[in-house]
CSV table of C-alpha atoms and ligand atoms in Angstrom, one decimal:
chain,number,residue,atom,x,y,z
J,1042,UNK,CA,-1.1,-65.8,69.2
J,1043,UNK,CA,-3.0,-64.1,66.0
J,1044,UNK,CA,-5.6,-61.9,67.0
J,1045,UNK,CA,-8.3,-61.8,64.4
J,1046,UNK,CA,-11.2,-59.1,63.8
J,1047,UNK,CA,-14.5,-58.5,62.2
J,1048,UNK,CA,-17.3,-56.5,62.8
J,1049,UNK,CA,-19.6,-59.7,63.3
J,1050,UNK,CA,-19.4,-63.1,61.6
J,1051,UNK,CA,-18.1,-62.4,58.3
J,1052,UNK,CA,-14.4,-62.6,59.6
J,1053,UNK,CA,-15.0,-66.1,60.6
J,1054,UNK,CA,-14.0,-67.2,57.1
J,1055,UNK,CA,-11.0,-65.3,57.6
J,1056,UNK,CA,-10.5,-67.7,61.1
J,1057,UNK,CA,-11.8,-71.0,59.3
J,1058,UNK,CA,-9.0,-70.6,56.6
J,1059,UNK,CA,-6.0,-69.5,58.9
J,1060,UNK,CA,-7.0,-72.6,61.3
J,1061,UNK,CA,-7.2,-75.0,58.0
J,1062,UNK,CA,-3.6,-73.5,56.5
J,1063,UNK,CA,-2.1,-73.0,60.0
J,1064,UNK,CA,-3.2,-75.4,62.6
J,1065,UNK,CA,-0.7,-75.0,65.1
J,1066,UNK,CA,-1.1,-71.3,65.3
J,1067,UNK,CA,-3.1,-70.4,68.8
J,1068,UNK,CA,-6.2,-67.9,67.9
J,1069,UNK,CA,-8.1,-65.0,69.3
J,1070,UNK,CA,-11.2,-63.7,67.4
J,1071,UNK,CA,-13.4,-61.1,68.1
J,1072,UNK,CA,-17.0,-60.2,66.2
J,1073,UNK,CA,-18.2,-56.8,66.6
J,1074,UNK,CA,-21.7,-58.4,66.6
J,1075,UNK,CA,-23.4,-55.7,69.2
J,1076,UNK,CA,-21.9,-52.5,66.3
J,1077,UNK,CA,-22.3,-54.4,63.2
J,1078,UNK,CA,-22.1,-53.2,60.4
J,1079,UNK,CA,-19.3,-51.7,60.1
J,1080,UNK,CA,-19.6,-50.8,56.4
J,1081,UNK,CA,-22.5,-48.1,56.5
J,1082,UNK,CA,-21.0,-46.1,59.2
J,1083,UNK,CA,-18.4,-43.2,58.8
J,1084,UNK,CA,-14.8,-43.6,58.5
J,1085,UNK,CA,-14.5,-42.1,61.9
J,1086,UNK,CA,-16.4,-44.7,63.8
J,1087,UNK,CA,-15.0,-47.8,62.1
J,1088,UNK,CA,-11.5,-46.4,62.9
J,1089,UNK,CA,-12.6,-46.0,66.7
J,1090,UNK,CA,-14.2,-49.4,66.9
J,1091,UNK,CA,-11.0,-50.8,64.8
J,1092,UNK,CA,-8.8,-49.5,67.7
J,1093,UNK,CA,-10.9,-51.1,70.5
J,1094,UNK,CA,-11.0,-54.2,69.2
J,1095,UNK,CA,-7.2,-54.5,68.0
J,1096,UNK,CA,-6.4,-53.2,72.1
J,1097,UNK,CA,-9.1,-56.3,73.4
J,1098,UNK,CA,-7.3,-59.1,71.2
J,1099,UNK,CA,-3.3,-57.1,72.2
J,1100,UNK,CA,-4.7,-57.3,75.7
J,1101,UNK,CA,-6.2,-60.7,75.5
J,1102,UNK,CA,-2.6,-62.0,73.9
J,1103,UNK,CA,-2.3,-61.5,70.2
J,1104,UNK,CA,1.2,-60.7,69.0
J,1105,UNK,CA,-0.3,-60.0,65.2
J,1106,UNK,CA,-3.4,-58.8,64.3
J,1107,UNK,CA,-5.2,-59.2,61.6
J,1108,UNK,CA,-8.3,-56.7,60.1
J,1109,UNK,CA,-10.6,-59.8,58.9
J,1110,UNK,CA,-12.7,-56.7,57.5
J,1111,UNK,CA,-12.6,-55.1,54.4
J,1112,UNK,CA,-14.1,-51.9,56.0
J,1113,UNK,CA,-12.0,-51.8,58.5
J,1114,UNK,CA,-9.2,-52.6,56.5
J,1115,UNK,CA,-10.1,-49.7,53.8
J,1116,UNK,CA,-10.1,-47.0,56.6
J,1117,UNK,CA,-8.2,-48.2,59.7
J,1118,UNK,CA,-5.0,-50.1,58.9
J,1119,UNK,CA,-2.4,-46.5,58.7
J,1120,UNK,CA,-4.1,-45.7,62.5
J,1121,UNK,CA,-3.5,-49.3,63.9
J,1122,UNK,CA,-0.2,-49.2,62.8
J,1123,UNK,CA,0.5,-46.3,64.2
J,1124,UNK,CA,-0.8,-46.8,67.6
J,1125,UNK,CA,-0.1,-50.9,68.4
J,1126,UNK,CA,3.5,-52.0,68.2
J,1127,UNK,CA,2.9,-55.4,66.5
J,1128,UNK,CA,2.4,-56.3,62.7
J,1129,UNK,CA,-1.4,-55.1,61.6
J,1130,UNK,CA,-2.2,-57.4,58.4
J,1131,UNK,CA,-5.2,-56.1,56.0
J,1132,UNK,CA,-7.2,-58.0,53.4
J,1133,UNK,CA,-7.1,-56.0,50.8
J,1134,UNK,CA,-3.3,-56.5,49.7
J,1135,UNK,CA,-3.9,-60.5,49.6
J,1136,UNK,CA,-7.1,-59.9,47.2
J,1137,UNK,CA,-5.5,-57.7,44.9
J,1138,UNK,CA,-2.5,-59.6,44.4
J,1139,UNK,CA,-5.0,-62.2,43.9
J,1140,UNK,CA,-7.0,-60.6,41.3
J,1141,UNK,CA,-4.0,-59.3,39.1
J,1142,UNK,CA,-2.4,-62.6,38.8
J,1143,UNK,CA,-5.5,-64.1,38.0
J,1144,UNK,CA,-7.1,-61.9,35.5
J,1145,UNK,CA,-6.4,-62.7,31.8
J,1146,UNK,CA,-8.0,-59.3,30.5
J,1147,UNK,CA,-7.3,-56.8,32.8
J,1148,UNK,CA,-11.0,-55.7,33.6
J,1149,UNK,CA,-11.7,-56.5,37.6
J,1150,UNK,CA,-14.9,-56.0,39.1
J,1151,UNK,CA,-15.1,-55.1,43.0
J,1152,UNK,CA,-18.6,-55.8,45.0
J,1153,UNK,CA,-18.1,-54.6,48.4
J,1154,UNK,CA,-19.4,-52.3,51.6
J,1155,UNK,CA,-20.2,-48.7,51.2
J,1156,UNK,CA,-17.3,-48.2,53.0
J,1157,UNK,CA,-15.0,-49.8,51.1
J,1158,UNK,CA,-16.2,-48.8,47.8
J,1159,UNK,CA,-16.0,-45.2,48.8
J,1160,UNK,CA,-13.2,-45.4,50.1
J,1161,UNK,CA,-11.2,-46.3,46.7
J,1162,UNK,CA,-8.8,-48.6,48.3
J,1163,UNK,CA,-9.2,-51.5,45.3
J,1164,UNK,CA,-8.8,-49.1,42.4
J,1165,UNK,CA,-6.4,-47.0,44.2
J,1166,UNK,CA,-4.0,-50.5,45.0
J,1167,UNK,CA,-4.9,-52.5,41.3
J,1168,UNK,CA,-4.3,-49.5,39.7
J,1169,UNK,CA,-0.8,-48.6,41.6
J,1170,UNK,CA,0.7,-52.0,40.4
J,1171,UNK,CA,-0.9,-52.5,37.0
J,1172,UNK,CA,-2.1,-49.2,35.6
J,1173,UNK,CA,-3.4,-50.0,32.4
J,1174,UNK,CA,-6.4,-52.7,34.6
J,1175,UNK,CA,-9.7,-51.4,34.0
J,1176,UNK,CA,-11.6,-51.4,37.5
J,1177,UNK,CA,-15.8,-51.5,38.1
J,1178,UNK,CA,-16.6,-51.0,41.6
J,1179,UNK,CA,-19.9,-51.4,42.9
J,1180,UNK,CA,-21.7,-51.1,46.7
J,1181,UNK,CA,-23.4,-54.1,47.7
J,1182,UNK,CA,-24.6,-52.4,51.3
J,1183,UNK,CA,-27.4,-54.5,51.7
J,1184,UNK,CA,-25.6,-58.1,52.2
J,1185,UNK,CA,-24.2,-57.8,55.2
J,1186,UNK,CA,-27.3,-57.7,57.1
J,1187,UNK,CA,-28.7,-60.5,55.3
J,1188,UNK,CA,-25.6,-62.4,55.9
J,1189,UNK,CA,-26.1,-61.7,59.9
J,1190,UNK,CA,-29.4,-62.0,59.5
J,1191,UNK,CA,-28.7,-65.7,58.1
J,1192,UNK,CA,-30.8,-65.3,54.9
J,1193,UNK,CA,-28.4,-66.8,53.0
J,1194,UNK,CA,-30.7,-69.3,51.2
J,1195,UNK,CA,-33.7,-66.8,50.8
J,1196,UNK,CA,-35.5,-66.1,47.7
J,1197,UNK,CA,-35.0,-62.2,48.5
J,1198,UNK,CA,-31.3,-62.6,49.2
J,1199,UNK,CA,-30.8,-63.9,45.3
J,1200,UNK,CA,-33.2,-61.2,44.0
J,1201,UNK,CA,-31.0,-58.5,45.5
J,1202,UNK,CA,-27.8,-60.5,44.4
J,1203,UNK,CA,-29.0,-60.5,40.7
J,1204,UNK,CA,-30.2,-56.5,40.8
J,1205,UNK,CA,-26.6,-55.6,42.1
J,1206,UNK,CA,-24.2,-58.0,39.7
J,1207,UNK,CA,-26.2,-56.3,36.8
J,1208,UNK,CA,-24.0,-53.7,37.3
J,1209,UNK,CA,-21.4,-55.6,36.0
J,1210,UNK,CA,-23.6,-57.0,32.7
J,1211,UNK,CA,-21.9,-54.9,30.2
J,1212,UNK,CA,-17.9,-54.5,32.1
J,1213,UNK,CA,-17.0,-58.1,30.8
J,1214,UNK,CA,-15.4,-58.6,33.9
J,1215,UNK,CA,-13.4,-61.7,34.3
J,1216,UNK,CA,-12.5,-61.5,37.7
J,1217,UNK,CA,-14.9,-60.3,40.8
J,1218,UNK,CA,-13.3,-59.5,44.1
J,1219,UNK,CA,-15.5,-60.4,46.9
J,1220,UNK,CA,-14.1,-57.3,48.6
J,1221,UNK,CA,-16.2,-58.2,51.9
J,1222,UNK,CA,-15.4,-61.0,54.1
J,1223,UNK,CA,-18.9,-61.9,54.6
J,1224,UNK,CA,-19.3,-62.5,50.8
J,1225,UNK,CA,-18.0,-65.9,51.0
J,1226,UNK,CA,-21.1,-67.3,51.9
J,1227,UNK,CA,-22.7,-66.1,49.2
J,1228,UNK,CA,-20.2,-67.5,46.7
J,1229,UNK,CA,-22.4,-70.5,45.6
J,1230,UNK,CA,-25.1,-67.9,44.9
J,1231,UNK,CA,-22.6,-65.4,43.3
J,1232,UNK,CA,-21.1,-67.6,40.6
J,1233,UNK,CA,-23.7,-68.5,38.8
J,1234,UNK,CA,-25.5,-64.8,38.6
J,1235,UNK,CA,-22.0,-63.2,37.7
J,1236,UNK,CA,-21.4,-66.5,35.5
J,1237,UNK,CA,-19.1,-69.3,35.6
J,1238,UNK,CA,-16.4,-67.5,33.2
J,1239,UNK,CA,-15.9,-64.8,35.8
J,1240,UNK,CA,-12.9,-66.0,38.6
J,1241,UNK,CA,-14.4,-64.6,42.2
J,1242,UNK,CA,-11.8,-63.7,44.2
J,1243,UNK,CA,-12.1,-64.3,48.3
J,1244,UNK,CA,-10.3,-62.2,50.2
J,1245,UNK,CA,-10.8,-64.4,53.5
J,1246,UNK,CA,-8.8,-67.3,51.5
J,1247,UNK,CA,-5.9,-64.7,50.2
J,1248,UNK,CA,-5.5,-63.3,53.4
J,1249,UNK,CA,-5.2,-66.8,55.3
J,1250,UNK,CA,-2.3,-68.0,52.3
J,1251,UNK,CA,-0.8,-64.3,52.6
J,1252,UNK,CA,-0.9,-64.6,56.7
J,1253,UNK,CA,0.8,-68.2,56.2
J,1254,UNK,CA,3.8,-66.6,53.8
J,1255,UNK,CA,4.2,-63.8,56.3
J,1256,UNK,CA,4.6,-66.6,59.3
J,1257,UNK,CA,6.7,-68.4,57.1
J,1258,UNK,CA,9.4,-65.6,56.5
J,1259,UNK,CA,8.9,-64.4,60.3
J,1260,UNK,CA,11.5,-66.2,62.9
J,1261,UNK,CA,9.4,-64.4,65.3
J,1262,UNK,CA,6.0,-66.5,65.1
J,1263,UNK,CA,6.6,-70.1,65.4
J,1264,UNK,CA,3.8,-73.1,65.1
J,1265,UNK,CA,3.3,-75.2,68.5
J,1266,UNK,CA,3.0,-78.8,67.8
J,1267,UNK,CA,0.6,-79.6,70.9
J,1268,UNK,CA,-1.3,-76.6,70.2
J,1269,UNK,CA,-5.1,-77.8,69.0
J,1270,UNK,CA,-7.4,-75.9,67.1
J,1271,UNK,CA,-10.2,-76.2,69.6
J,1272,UNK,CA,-8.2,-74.5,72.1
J,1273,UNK,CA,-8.9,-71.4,69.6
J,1274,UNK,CA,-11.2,-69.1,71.5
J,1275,UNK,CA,-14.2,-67.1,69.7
J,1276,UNK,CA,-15.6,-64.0,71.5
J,1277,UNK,CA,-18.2,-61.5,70.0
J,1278,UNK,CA,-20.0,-58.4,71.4
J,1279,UNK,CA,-23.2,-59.8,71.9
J,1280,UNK,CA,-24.5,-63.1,71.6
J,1281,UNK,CA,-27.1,-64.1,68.8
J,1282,UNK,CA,-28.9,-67.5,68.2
J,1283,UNK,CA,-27.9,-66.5,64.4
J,1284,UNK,CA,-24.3,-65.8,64.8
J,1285,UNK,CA,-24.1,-69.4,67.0
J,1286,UNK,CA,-26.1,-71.1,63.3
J,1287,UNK,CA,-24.0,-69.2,60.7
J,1288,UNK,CA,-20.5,-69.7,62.9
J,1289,UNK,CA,-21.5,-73.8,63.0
J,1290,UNK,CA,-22.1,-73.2,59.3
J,1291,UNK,CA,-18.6,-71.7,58.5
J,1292,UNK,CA,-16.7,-73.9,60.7
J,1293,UNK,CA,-18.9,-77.5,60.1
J,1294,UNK,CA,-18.6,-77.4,63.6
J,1295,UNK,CA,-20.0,-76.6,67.2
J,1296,UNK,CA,-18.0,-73.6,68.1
J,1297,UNK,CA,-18.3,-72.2,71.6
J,1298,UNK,CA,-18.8,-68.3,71.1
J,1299,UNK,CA,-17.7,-66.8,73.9
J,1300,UNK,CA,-18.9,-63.4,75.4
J,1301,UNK,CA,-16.1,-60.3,75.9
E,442,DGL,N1,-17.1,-58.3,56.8
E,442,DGL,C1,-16.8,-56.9,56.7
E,442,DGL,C2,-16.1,-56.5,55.5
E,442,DGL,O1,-15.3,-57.2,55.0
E,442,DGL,C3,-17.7,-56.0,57.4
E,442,DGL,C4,-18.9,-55.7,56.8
E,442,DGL,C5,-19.7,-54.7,57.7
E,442,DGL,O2,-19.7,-54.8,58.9
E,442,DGL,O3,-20.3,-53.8,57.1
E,442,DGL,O4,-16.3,-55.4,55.0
């Protein structure tokens, strides 16, 4: 079974692409909803929560994990290695493969949580495998919570979109990784603020196709022909009325959120 994690909803789009690109792949998900963020807090505390979660899905089944969470990701991978016995996967690999074999110029832009961005992990990993890549990093800290919040369509939520990619206005960028896994749902707003020209990477999509490879080249993790997605089960933290509207979003369907 794949255990997936996320400090709330974002992860989701993490879940929705492994169940598209792996169907017969039993899953366990867990949103953080009741602690979320994840992204403003200290290193410290995200590596604390990462642990509890990764020892509920280990507990609850899962025989991989994997970090659906930039944040978490950025600061908690070495430490869930170390302690669980089981292959951790991270998003951050998948994305930055992504973004190096997609960008034509070599100057990447990175929108992402405070801690993410602070933590270096993008620059540090583009810059490791192509060191002449110019990187532009910027903290987007506010979109999480309007993502939870499910303001998504909101005249506010575009406002605050177009004040943070002017950041970017004079990088000529030509690839933006959407370093957060909640920033897919923001994607139809992103692209035409950043500009059609610019690629935007998703790190919930590279992660499902990297996951898929991994399974592929892994005797260990075989696919069950009667297995059905909607035997997958969802649990969260706390139970919102928004998390119930913005999972139905994700998923184009009713998804029974289930309480830990
Ligand atoms: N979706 C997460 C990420 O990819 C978490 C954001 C948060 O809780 O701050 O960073």
């Amino acid at each position: 079974m794949i255990g997936i994690f996320d400090s709330g909803v974002g992860g989701m789009t993490v879940a929705r692409a492994v169940e598209q690109l792996l169907p017969g792949h039993p899953l366990l998900y867990l949103g953080d909803i009741a602690r979320t963020p994840y992204g403003t807090k200290s290193a410290q505390t995200i590596i604390d929560y990462s642990v509890e979660n990764t020892r509920f899905l280990v507990q609850n089944g899962a025989k991989i994990v994997v970090i659906a969470c930039n944040s978490a990701s950025s600061v908690a991978t070495d430490r869930l290695r170390q302690e669980f016995n089981i292959p951790i996967i991270e998003v951050i690999t998948p994305a930055v493969q992504q973004a190096i074999s997609k960008s034509l110029t070599g100057r990447i832009g990175i929108i992402g949580t405070r801690a993410t961005i602070r933590s270096g992990i993008y620059e540090a990993k583009i810059r490791e495998q192509s060191p002449e890549y110019k990187v532009f990093s910027k903290a987007c800290p506010l979109l999480v919570s309007l993502v939870e919040e499910g303001w998504i369509g909101k005249r506010e939520t575009k406002m605050i979109l177009r004040r943070y990619l002017h950041n970017f206005k004079n990088q000529q960028i030509d690839t933006l990784v959407l370093g957060c896994t909640h920033y897919p749902l923001l994607k139809h707003l992103i692209q035409p603020r950043i500009g059609k020209k610019v690629t935007l990477i998703d790190s919930s999509a590279a992660t499902a196709l990297f996951l898929k490879n991994y399974l592929e080249n892994n005797g260990d993790f075989q696919p069950s022909e009667s297995h059905d997605p909607g035997q997958n089960r969802y649990f969260v933290t706390d139970l919102t009325e928004t998390a119930e509207h913005i999972v139905t979003k994700i998923f184009g369907r009713k998804i029974d959120l289930l309480t830990t």
